[in-house]
Amino acid sequence: MNDIDLAFTPALELAKLIRRREVSPLELVELYLERIERLNPQLGSYFTVTSELAIADAKAKTQLLTTTAELPPFFGVPISIKDLNAVAGVTCTYGNPVLMNNIADFDDGVVTRIKQAGLIILGKTATSEIGSLPYSESAGFPPARNPWNLDYTPGGSSGGAASSVAAGLSAIAQGSDGGGSIRGPAACCGLVGIKPSRGRVTKAPLGDRLAGIATNGPIARTVADAAALLDAISGYATGDPYWLPNPEPSFLAATQGKLGSLRIAYGTSIPPIGEADANCKAAVLQTVQLLEQLGHQVEEKSPDVSGLIEPFQVVWQAGIAAAGIPPEALQLMNRWLIAQTGSVVEYLQAVAQMQIVSRQIVAFFDTVDVLVLPVYLHSPIQVGEWANLTPEETFEKIIHWVAPCPPVNATGQPAIAIPVGFDQNNLPMSVQLIGKPAAEATLISLAAQLEAANPWIGHRPVFAT
C-alpha cells in the first residue's frame, strides 16, 4: 500500500493493520506529520501540531506491539482534537490568538476517553473563535480551507477537524456541535459526522453553560469509523448533568444490523427561514429516492421549528458571553453578539421556551423513525465571503445558512450527516438523518445502509493526492 492510500485508509482498517504488524503506530504518525507539514500551510486545518508528543506516544505504542497486551480498539491510530477541547500540556486557544500561551493542565473527559481508546493525538484543529460561527476564520490564524476546493470554507466550528480528515491529515477527528458544528463541516468536506444525543458523551470535568445544546462527537470517513469512535467516547462521568446508558449492542455493531422498513419523513425547507438551494434540495431528494428503493416508507413532512428561533439565539448568545474572554479581546462579530445578550431572567425564559417547543418537535417522532433534512440551506460559502458585512448582516446570513441544524441541538436528539455526491464546484453534497431521542443506533444502521448503496470512500480531493 502506498503512502497516499495509507493516509486515506479508514481508522478501523488502520487499527487492523497495526494489530497484524503490517504498519506501526510510529510509521503512521510520521506519515501524517509529513502530510501536515506539507499541506497544512495551504489548508489551515491545524492551529497546533504536537509532533514531539505524538512521536513519543507512537514509539511507546510501537514497542507495546512486541508484547501480548490486549489492545484498545483504535490502538496506534492518529486523531486530531478540536481547539475548543483541553489536552493536558498542549495549547488551547479557543480560536483566539490572545490565548496562544494558554497551556491546558488537564484533559477534557472526551480526550481522556480518546486516549483510553488507544488513539494518538496529532494536534489541535482550527475552529471559529469560541466555536460561535459556521466557518473557521479566526483572526490571527490562517483560515481553514476546504480540500475539495481551496476557495471555499470547510465549515465551522469544527472546520479544521473536517478538513484534516478529508485531506488525509488525520485518520479520524473529534469535533463538537452546538448548532451544527459537526454536521456542517462534515457536509462541507464529504464526511460522516455524528451529533450524539444529549447525555451520550460526557462534558467532564467542566460544566454546561449552554443549556444542553452542545456535545462532542466524531467526524470520520466511514459510518463504521464514526460509530466506533462514538462507542469509545460515550459514557457517564461522575457528576454529569445528563447521561444515557451505554448502547447494547455497540454502535459499531449497529452498522451491521438488519433494518426493517422505517417510517421516514423529509423536508427541504425550514419555515419561516426559507427553502434549500438547488444542490441541497437535490441531495435530499436523491436520498429519499434511494430510501424508497431500499424499502422504507417515505413521506414529505417535517415538524414546525419556528418557535425555536428566538429562544435558541438568546441561549447561544449568552453562551458566548459566558465564555469568560473579555469582549475587547474578541472579534467584532462576537463582541456584537455579546452586546445583544439579555438579562439572566431573559436567558431562563428562553431556556424554558426552548424546552417547551422541543417537546412539540420530539412528539413529531411518535409516528416517524427518521427525518431527512438538508444539513445547510445552501452550498458552502467562499473563504472570506462575508468578511466585509456588518455583524447584523452576517448574523442574518448565518441564521439562513445553518437553519436545519440548531433544532436538534435544542431537542437533544441525535443526527448524522452523510455525503451524497458533488456539486458543480466539486464540493460535496450531504444530508442529515435525525432520529428519536437516544436512537443513534437506528441512524447508524440506516446511514450504513445508504453508504453501502451509494459508496463514497473512494473519493479523494485532488489537492491532497
Tab-separated table of C-alpha atoms in Angstrom, residues 12-443:
chain	number	residue	atom	x	y	z
A	12	LEU	CA	-10.671	0.881	11.884
A	13	GLU	CA	-8.759	-0.595	8.962
A	14	LEU	CA	-5.592	1.136	10.193
A	15	ALA	CA	-6.160	-0.432	13.626
A	16	LYS	CA	-6.357	-3.865	11.957
A	17	LEU	CA	-3.137	-3.229	10.014
A	18	ILE	CA	-1.418	-2.295	13.277
A	19	ARG	CA	-2.642	-5.460	15.016
A	20	ARG	CA	-1.371	-7.549	12.106
A	21	ARG	CA	2.008	-5.744	12.379
A	22	GLU	CA	1.680	-4.596	8.758
A	23	VAL	CA	2.240	-0.984	9.825
A	24	SER	CA	3.393	0.509	13.113
A	25	PRO	CA	1.929	3.447	15.063
A	26	LEU	CA	5.229	5.277	14.534
A	27	GLU	CA	5.080	4.814	10.759
A	28	LEU	CA	1.532	6.160	10.679
A	29	VAL	CA	2.316	9.171	12.860
A	30	GLU	CA	5.353	10.030	10.752
A	31	LEU	CA	3.236	9.705	7.588
A	32	TYR	CA	0.537	12.068	8.868
A	33	LEU	CA	3.048	14.558	10.309
A	34	GLU	CA	4.807	14.733	6.934
A	35	ARG	CA	1.490	15.406	5.217
A	36	ILE	CA	0.587	18.072	7.794
A	37	GLU	CA	3.939	19.812	7.307
A	38	ARG	CA	3.458	19.806	3.528
A	39	LEU	CA	-0.254	20.575	3.172
A	40	ASN	CA	-1.371	22.410	6.318
A	41	PRO	CA	0.185	25.777	5.312
A	42	GLN	CA	-2.313	25.926	2.431
A	43	LEU	CA	-5.170	24.179	4.205
A	44	GLY	CA	-5.136	25.694	7.716
A	45	SER	CA	-6.507	22.533	9.333
A	46	TYR	CA	-4.308	22.702	12.448
A	47	PHE	CA	-3.626	25.559	14.845
A	48	THR	CA	-1.135	23.453	16.828
A	49	VAL	CA	0.781	20.345	15.762
A	50	THR	CA	2.034	18.223	18.665
A	51	SER	CA	4.810	16.438	16.770
A	52	GLU	CA	7.031	15.577	19.741
A	53	LEU	CA	4.179	14.278	21.892
A	54	ALA	CA	2.724	12.263	19.006
A	55	ILE	CA	6.076	10.676	18.114
A	56	ALA	CA	6.800	9.813	21.761
A	57	ASP	CA	3.363	8.226	22.126
A	58	ALA	CA	3.785	6.371	18.821
A	59	LYS	CA	7.181	4.986	19.840
A	60	ALA	CA	5.743	3.728	23.130
A	61	LYS	CA	2.790	2.108	21.364
A	62	THR	CA	5.024	0.573	18.714
A	63	GLN	CA	7.072	-1.000	21.486
A	64	LEU	CA	3.882	-2.386	23.041
A	65	LEU	CA	3.234	-4.327	19.836
A	66	THR	CA	6.054	-6.665	20.855
A	67	THR	CA	4.078	-7.713	23.945
A	68	THR	CA	0.924	-9.781	24.281
A	69	ALA	CA	-1.017	-6.973	25.938
A	70	GLU	CA	-4.682	-6.636	24.985
A	71	LEU	CA	-5.021	-3.583	22.742
A	72	PRO	CA	-7.834	-0.986	22.818
A	73	PRO	CA	-9.976	-0.555	19.674
A	74	PHE	CA	-8.071	2.301	17.998
A	75	PHE	CA	-4.605	1.384	19.244
A	76	GLY	CA	-1.980	3.467	17.452
A	77	VAL	CA	-4.398	5.311	15.139
A	78	PRO	CA	-3.765	9.086	14.735
A	79	ILE	CA	-6.546	11.565	15.559
A	80	SER	CA	-6.983	15.341	15.751
A	81	ILE	CA	-8.618	17.262	18.614
A	82	LYS	CA	-10.605	20.453	18.121
A	83	ASP	CA	-9.033	23.508	19.723
A	84	LEU	CA	-12.052	24.080	21.957
A	85	ASN	CA	-11.105	20.995	23.992
A	86	ALA	CA	-8.331	20.755	26.559
A	87	VAL	CA	-5.418	18.356	26.132
A	88	ALA	CA	-3.025	18.380	29.096
A	89	GLY	CA	0.289	20.029	28.245
A	90	VAL	CA	-0.962	21.449	24.923
A	91	THR	CA	-2.035	24.952	23.921
A	92	CYS	CA	-5.794	25.567	23.945
A	93	THR	CA	-6.635	28.816	22.138
A	94	TYR	CA	-10.416	28.552	21.665
A	95	GLY	CA	-9.708	30.233	18.327
A	96	ASN	CA	-8.308	33.384	19.930
A	97	PRO	CA	-4.626	34.351	19.410
A	98	VAL	CA	-4.545	36.067	22.812
A	99	LEU	CA	-4.608	32.532	24.280
A	100	MET	CA	-1.639	31.194	22.314
A	101	ASN	CA	0.215	30.688	25.611
A	102	ASN	CA	-2.748	29.037	27.362
A	103	ILE	CA	-1.400	25.561	28.152
A	104	ALA	CA	-4.074	23.196	29.464
A	105	ASP	CA	-3.270	21.401	32.726
A	106	PHE	CA	-5.991	18.746	32.320
A	107	ASP	CA	-7.682	16.568	29.698
A	108	ASP	CA	-11.321	17.096	28.843
A	109	GLY	CA	-13.348	13.969	29.547
A	110	VAL	CA	-13.740	13.237	25.843
A	111	VAL	CA	-9.947	13.478	25.414
A	112	THR	CA	-9.440	11.028	28.284
A	113	ARG	CA	-11.741	8.542	26.528
A	114	ILE	CA	-9.914	9.096	23.227
A	115	LYS	CA	-6.585	8.320	24.874
A	116	GLN	CA	-8.067	5.240	26.564
A	117	ALA	CA	-9.178	4.013	23.126
A	118	GLY	CA	-5.520	3.975	22.071
A	119	LEU	CA	-5.624	6.923	19.674
A	120	ILE	CA	-2.567	9.156	19.181
A	121	ILE	CA	-3.178	12.919	19.149
A	122	LEU	CA	-1.535	14.759	16.243
A	123	GLY	CA	-2.570	18.271	17.286
A	124	LYS	CA	-5.338	20.818	17.770
A	125	THR	CA	-7.545	21.730	14.811
A	126	ALA	CA	-8.834	25.087	13.632
A	127	THR	CA	-12.116	26.440	14.923
A	128	SER	CA	-14.020	29.683	14.786
A	129	GLU	CA	-13.460	31.910	17.810
A	130	ILE	CA	-15.215	30.297	20.810
A	131	GLY	CA	-16.837	27.985	18.274
A	132	SER	CA	-19.514	30.578	17.601
A	133	LEU	CA	-19.512	30.721	13.783
A	134	PRO	CA	-20.146	28.170	10.993
A	135	TYR	CA	-16.864	28.957	9.211
A	136	SER	CA	-13.325	28.738	10.608
A	137	GLU	CA	-11.687	32.111	10.024
A	138	SER	CA	-10.417	33.207	13.415
A	139	ALA	CA	-8.444	36.477	13.442
A	140	GLY	CA	-4.738	35.853	13.976
A	141	PHE	CA	-4.840	32.396	12.349
A	142	PRO	CA	-4.848	31.312	8.699
A	143	PRO	CA	-8.391	30.479	7.571
A	144	ALA	CA	-9.269	26.800	7.347
A	145	ARG	CA	-9.967	25.806	3.748
A	146	ASN	CA	-11.905	23.047	2.062
A	147	PRO	CA	-9.558	20.456	0.489
A	148	TRP	CA	-12.085	19.795	-2.282
A	149	ASN	CA	-11.841	23.433	-3.401
A	150	LEU	CA	-9.454	25.736	-1.522
A	151	ASP	CA	-11.527	28.831	-2.327
A	152	TYR	CA	-14.303	27.528	-0.067
A	153	THR	CA	-14.774	27.036	3.668
A	154	PRO	CA	-14.729	23.596	5.305
A	155	GLY	CA	-17.449	24.937	7.612
A	156	GLY	CA	-17.306	25.543	11.327
A	157	SER	CA	-16.810	25.496	14.052
A	158	SER	CA	-15.179	22.056	13.595
A	159	GLY	CA	-13.796	23.189	10.237
A	160	GLY	CA	-10.212	22.198	10.902
A	161	ALA	CA	-11.310	18.785	12.162
A	162	ALA	CA	-13.244	18.050	8.974
A	163	SER	CA	-10.605	19.404	6.600
A	164	SER	CA	-7.910	17.369	8.386
A	165	VAL	CA	-9.779	14.107	7.763
A	166	ALA	CA	-10.899	14.990	4.221
A	167	ALA	CA	-7.324	15.878	3.215
A	168	GLY	CA	-5.705	12.829	4.813
A	169	LEU	CA	-4.040	14.842	7.595
A	170	SER	CA	-5.590	12.608	10.260
A	171	ALA	CA	-7.359	9.266	10.210
A	172	ILE	CA	-10.368	10.493	12.203
A	173	ALA	CA	-11.294	13.582	14.227
A	174	GLN	CA	-13.070	14.779	17.349
A	175	GLY	CA	-15.461	17.669	16.912
A	176	SER	CA	-18.232	19.376	18.832
A	177	ASP	CA	-21.702	20.523	17.831
A	178	GLY	CA	-23.721	23.285	19.480
A	179	GLY	CA	-25.669	24.365	16.407
A	180	GLY	CA	-24.408	22.200	13.562
A	181	SER	CA	-20.659	22.420	14.189
A	182	ILE	CA	-20.031	18.714	13.462
A	183	ARG	CA	-22.684	18.172	10.810
A	184	GLY	CA	-21.892	21.340	8.833
A	185	PRO	CA	-18.149	20.701	8.407
A	186	ALA	CA	-18.788	17.010	7.694
A	187	ALA	CA	-21.221	18.085	4.962
A	188	CYS	CA	-18.845	20.672	3.506
A	189	CYS	CA	-15.990	18.136	3.376
A	190	GLY	CA	-17.791	14.957	2.272
A	191	LEU	CA	-17.517	13.096	5.580
A	192	VAL	CA	-19.659	11.353	8.188
A	193	GLY	CA	-20.386	13.450	11.270
A	194	ILE	CA	-22.454	12.355	14.256
A	195	LYS	CA	-24.103	14.789	16.638
A	196	PRO	CA	-24.896	12.430	19.551
A	197	SER	CA	-27.916	12.577	21.851
A	198	ARG	CA	-27.774	14.818	24.890
A	199	GLY	CA	-26.020	12.953	27.696
A	200	ARG	CA	-24.339	10.431	25.414
A	201	VAL	CA	-20.851	11.986	25.703
A	202	THR	CA	-19.518	13.486	28.922
A	203	LYS	CA	-18.569	17.148	29.200
A	204	ALA	CA	-16.402	16.431	32.259
A	205	PRO	CA	-14.701	17.970	34.069
A	206	LEU	CA	-16.379	21.238	33.050
A	207	GLY	CA	-19.935	22.420	33.467
A	208	ASP	CA	-22.509	23.143	30.779
A	209	ARG	CA	-23.193	26.814	30.109
A	210	LEU	CA	-25.329	26.195	27.009
A	211	ALA	CA	-28.427	24.504	28.476
A	212	GLY	CA	-27.512	21.134	26.987
A	213	ILE	CA	-27.405	22.185	23.327
A	214	ALA	CA	-23.719	21.312	22.711
A	215	THR	CA	-21.993	17.935	22.625
A	216	ASN	CA	-18.780	16.299	21.420
A	217	GLY	CA	-18.832	13.761	18.602
A	218	PRO	CA	-16.929	12.050	15.770
A	219	ILE	CA	-16.004	13.117	12.241
A	220	ALA	CA	-14.850	10.261	10.030
A	221	ARG	CA	-14.556	8.852	6.521
A	222	THR	CA	-16.967	5.972	7.095
A	223	VAL	CA	-20.056	5.263	9.140
A	224	ALA	CA	-18.243	2.413	10.899
A	225	ASP	CA	-15.343	4.667	11.939
A	226	ALA	CA	-17.733	7.283	13.298
A	227	ALA	CA	-19.801	4.660	15.127
A	228	ALA	CA	-16.724	3.070	16.720
A	229	LEU	CA	-15.371	6.433	17.887
A	230	LEU	CA	-18.788	7.236	19.355
A	231	ASP	CA	-18.597	3.919	21.233
A	232	ALA	CA	-15.191	4.938	22.580
A	233	ILE	CA	-16.204	8.398	23.827
A	234	SER	CA	-19.679	7.535	25.142
A	235	GLY	CA	-20.493	7.031	28.792
A	236	TYR	CA	-21.235	8.718	32.069
A	237	ALA	CA	-18.613	10.512	34.149
A	238	THR	CA	-19.218	11.330	37.794
A	239	GLY	CA	-21.391	14.395	38.176
A	240	ASP	CA	-22.586	14.715	34.571
A	241	PRO	CA	-25.828	16.757	34.469
A	242	TYR	CA	-27.262	14.496	31.731
A	243	TRP	CA	-26.472	10.864	30.926
A	244	LEU	CA	-27.602	7.858	28.928
A	245	PRO	CA	-26.805	4.165	29.352
A	246	ASN	CA	-24.163	2.695	27.076
A	247	PRO	CA	-25.629	1.072	23.959
A	248	GLU	CA	-26.237	-2.662	23.842
A	249	PRO	CA	-25.048	-3.863	21.417
A	250	SER	CA	-22.433	-1.295	20.384
A	251	PHE	CA	-22.888	1.465	17.818
A	252	LEU	CA	-20.310	-0.290	15.658
A	253	ALA	CA	-22.482	-3.410	15.750
A	254	ALA	CA	-25.374	-1.260	14.511
A	255	THR	CA	-23.547	-0.783	11.195
A	256	GLN	CA	-24.139	-4.493	10.566
A	257	GLY	CA	-27.690	-4.501	11.912
A	258	LYS	CA	-30.598	-5.550	9.737
A	259	LEU	CA	-33.219	-2.866	9.242
A	260	GLY	CA	-36.878	-3.388	8.634
A	261	SER	CA	-38.963	-0.824	6.801
A	262	LEU	CA	-38.645	2.523	8.607
A	263	ARG	CA	-41.115	5.397	8.638
A	264	ILE	CA	-39.101	8.254	7.147
A	265	ALA	CA	-40.161	11.882	6.790
A	266	TYR	CA	-38.307	14.507	4.812
A	267	GLY	CA	-38.289	18.204	4.100
A	268	THR	CA	-36.337	20.706	2.006
A	269	SER	CA	-37.248	23.924	3.775
A	270	ILE	CA	-37.207	25.432	7.261
A	271	PRO	CA	-40.201	27.784	7.615
A	272	PRO	CA	-40.182	30.685	8.073
A	273	ILE	CA	-36.493	30.960	7.165
A	274	GLY	CA	-36.573	29.541	3.674
A	275	GLU	CA	-36.087	26.787	1.128
A	276	ALA	CA	-32.889	24.857	0.439
A	277	ASP	CA	-30.940	25.788	-2.679
A	278	ALA	CA	-30.931	23.507	-5.709
A	279	ASN	CA	-27.887	21.488	-4.587
A	280	CYS	CA	-29.092	20.880	-1.023
A	281	LYS	CA	-32.609	20.093	-2.216
A	282	ALA	CA	-31.276	17.645	-4.803
A	283	ALA	CA	-29.244	15.869	-2.099
A	284	VAL	CA	-32.398	15.293	-0.033
A	285	LEU	CA	-34.490	14.141	-2.994
A	286	GLN	CA	-31.772	11.754	-4.203
A	287	THR	CA	-31.569	10.281	-0.714
A	288	VAL	CA	-35.337	9.957	-0.462
A	289	GLN	CA	-35.438	8.124	-3.788
A	290	LEU	CA	-32.756	5.721	-2.591
A	291	LEU	CA	-34.579	5.155	0.698
A	292	GLU	CA	-37.748	4.221	-1.201
A	293	GLN	CA	-35.747	1.773	-3.317
A	294	LEU	CA	-34.418	0.237	-0.095
A	295	GLY	CA	-37.989	-0.438	1.042
A	296	HIS	CA	-38.617	2.366	3.532
A	297	GLN	CA	-41.901	4.265	3.861
A	298	VAL	CA	-41.229	7.888	2.883
A	299	GLU	CA	-43.453	10.924	3.342
A	300	GLU	CA	-42.811	14.635	2.867
A	301	LYS	CA	-43.459	16.339	6.197
A	302	SER	CA	-41.422	17.966	8.942
A	303	PRO	CA	-42.028	19.486	12.385
A	304	ASP	CA	-42.636	23.174	12.981
A	305	VAL	CA	-39.413	24.601	14.435
A	306	SER	CA	-40.264	28.290	14.063
A	307	GLY	CA	-40.813	28.725	17.809
A	308	LEU	CA	-37.183	27.755	18.478
A	309	ILE	CA	-35.501	30.514	16.510
A	310	GLU	CA	-35.665	33.329	19.052
A	311	PRO	CA	-35.024	31.367	22.283
A	312	PHE	CA	-32.147	29.447	20.680
A	313	GLN	CA	-30.486	32.715	19.713
A	314	VAL	CA	-30.806	34.011	23.272
A	315	VAL	CA	-29.187	30.872	24.718
A	316	TRP	CA	-26.429	30.851	22.078
A	317	GLN	CA	-25.529	34.500	22.651
A	318	ALA	CA	-25.481	34.004	26.419
A	319	GLY	CA	-23.058	31.116	25.947
A	320	ILE	CA	-20.630	33.377	24.086
A	321	ALA	CA	-20.848	35.985	26.844
A	322	ALA	CA	-20.265	33.280	29.468
A	323	ALA	CA	-17.077	32.020	27.782
A	324	GLY	CA	-15.048	34.242	30.086
A	325	ILE	CA	-12.946	36.004	27.437
A	326	PRO	CA	-13.020	39.820	27.777
A	327	PRO	CA	-15.096	41.313	24.929
A	328	GLU	CA	-12.253	43.631	23.913
A	329	ALA	CA	-10.135	40.545	23.102
A	330	LEU	CA	-12.773	39.094	20.767
A	331	GLN	CA	-13.537	39.581	17.080
A	332	LEU	CA	-16.130	42.140	16.083
A	333	MET	CA	-18.808	39.525	15.408
A	334	ASN	CA	-18.541	38.009	18.878
A	335	ARG	CA	-18.426	41.437	20.527
A	336	TRP	CA	-21.648	42.293	18.718
A	337	LEU	CA	-23.281	39.017	19.788
A	338	ILE	CA	-22.318	39.664	23.415
A	339	ALA	CA	-23.835	43.144	23.169
A	340	GLN	CA	-27.164	41.522	22.244
A	341	THR	CA	-27.156	39.341	25.375
A	342	GLY	CA	-30.134	39.890	27.632
A	343	SER	CA	-30.630	39.532	31.358
A	344	VAL	CA	-30.500	36.348	33.415
A	345	VAL	CA	-34.300	36.400	33.508
A	346	GLU	CA	-34.464	36.568	29.706
A	347	TYR	CA	-31.993	33.693	29.462
A	348	LEU	CA	-34.023	31.462	31.800
A	349	GLN	CA	-37.225	32.330	29.996
A	350	ALA	CA	-35.546	31.420	26.683
A	351	VAL	CA	-34.400	28.074	28.091
A	352	ALA	CA	-37.935	27.301	29.250
A	353	GLN	CA	-39.433	28.301	25.891
A	354	MET	CA	-36.827	26.231	24.053
A	355	GLN	CA	-37.770	23.207	26.148
A	356	ILE	CA	-41.494	23.698	25.504
A	357	VAL	CA	-41.029	23.875	21.726
A	358	SER	CA	-38.591	20.931	21.886
A	359	ARG	CA	-41.355	18.784	23.407
A	360	GLN	CA	-43.525	19.524	20.380
A	361	ILE	CA	-40.723	18.653	17.962
A	362	VAL	CA	-39.906	15.375	19.723
A	363	ALA	CA	-43.610	14.488	19.658
A	364	PHE	CA	-43.397	14.597	15.848
A	365	PHE	CA	-41.249	11.462	16.118
A	366	ASP	CA	-44.049	9.488	17.768
A	367	THR	CA	-45.076	8.466	14.254
A	368	VAL	CA	-41.728	8.881	12.472
A	369	ASP	CA	-38.478	6.927	12.879
A	370	VAL	CA	-36.158	9.236	10.948
A	371	LEU	CA	-36.342	12.733	9.484
A	372	VAL	CA	-34.193	13.600	6.455
A	373	LEU	CA	-33.240	17.266	6.078
A	374	PRO	CA	-30.540	19.278	4.360
A	375	VAL	CA	-27.577	19.965	6.628
A	376	TYR	CA	-27.407	23.591	5.488
A	377	LEU	CA	-29.830	25.540	3.296
A	378	HIS	CA	-27.211	26.388	0.681
A	379	SER	CA	-23.819	25.239	-0.538
A	380	PRO	CA	-20.561	26.222	1.239
A	381	ILE	CA	-19.534	29.860	1.125
A	382	GLN	CA	-16.152	31.041	-0.115
A	383	VAL	CA	-13.439	31.852	2.415
A	384	GLY	CA	-13.884	35.495	3.413
A	385	GLU	CA	-17.195	35.832	1.547
A	386	TRP	CA	-18.910	37.587	4.459
A	387	ALA	CA	-15.838	39.390	5.824
A	388	ASN	CA	-16.961	42.870	4.769
A	389	LEU	CA	-20.529	42.594	6.022
A	390	THR	CA	-21.775	44.205	9.227
A	391	PRO	CA	-22.365	41.873	12.185
A	392	GLU	CA	-26.111	42.252	11.703
A	393	GLU	CA	-25.856	41.268	8.028
A	394	THR	CA	-23.550	38.353	8.815
A	395	PHE	CA	-25.850	37.075	11.547
A	396	GLU	CA	-28.844	37.067	9.211
A	397	LYS	CA	-26.888	35.087	6.635
A	398	ILE	CA	-25.699	32.602	9.271
A	399	ILE	CA	-29.248	32.008	10.505
A	400	HIS	CA	-30.413	31.286	6.968
A	401	TRP	CA	-27.472	29.018	6.117
A	402	VAL	CA	-27.457	26.764	9.191
A	403	ALA	CA	-31.205	26.733	9.872
A	404	PRO	CA	-31.716	22.929	9.638
A	405	CYS	CA	-29.160	22.222	12.384
A	406	PRO	CA	-29.997	24.068	15.666
A	407	PRO	CA	-33.407	22.450	16.287
A	408	VAL	CA	-31.700	19.117	17.000
A	409	ASN	CA	-29.327	20.800	19.447
A	410	ALA	CA	-32.315	22.285	21.249
A	411	THR	CA	-34.173	18.959	21.486
A	412	GLY	CA	-31.087	16.898	22.319
A	413	GLN	CA	-31.847	14.357	19.574
A	414	PRO	CA	-29.158	12.533	17.603
A	415	ALA	CA	-28.325	13.349	13.987
A	416	ILE	CA	-25.822	12.123	11.439
A	417	ALA	CA	-24.545	13.898	8.325
A	418	ILE	CA	-23.622	11.688	5.367
A	419	PRO	CA	-22.269	12.589	1.910
A	420	VAL	CA	-24.415	12.137	-1.188
A	421	GLY	CA	-22.438	13.439	-4.190
A	422	PHE	CA	-20.793	16.555	-5.605
A	423	ASP	CA	-21.990	19.899	-6.974
A	424	GLN	CA	-20.709	21.906	-9.940
A	425	ASN	CA	-17.892	23.438	-7.833
A	426	ASN	CA	-16.636	19.932	-6.930
A	427	LEU	CA	-17.904	20.444	-3.400
A	428	PRO	CA	-19.595	17.578	-1.553
A	429	MET	CA	-23.352	17.460	-1.101
A	430	SER	CA	-24.816	15.964	2.060
A	431	VAL	CA	-27.947	15.278	4.064
A	432	GLN	CA	-28.630	14.773	7.740
A	433	LEU	CA	-30.644	11.966	9.271
A	434	ILE	CA	-32.373	12.910	12.526
A	435	GLY	CA	-33.619	10.253	14.935
A	436	LYS	CA	-35.719	9.742	18.008
A	437	PRO	CA	-34.091	10.632	21.354
A	438	ALA	CA	-31.184	8.258	22.156
A	439	ALA	CA	-31.730	6.398	18.870
A	440	GLU	CA	-28.234	6.742	17.400
A	441	ALA	CA	-28.220	3.008	16.610
A	442	THR	CA	-31.122	3.384	14.174
A	443	LEU	CA	-29.463	6.325	12.436
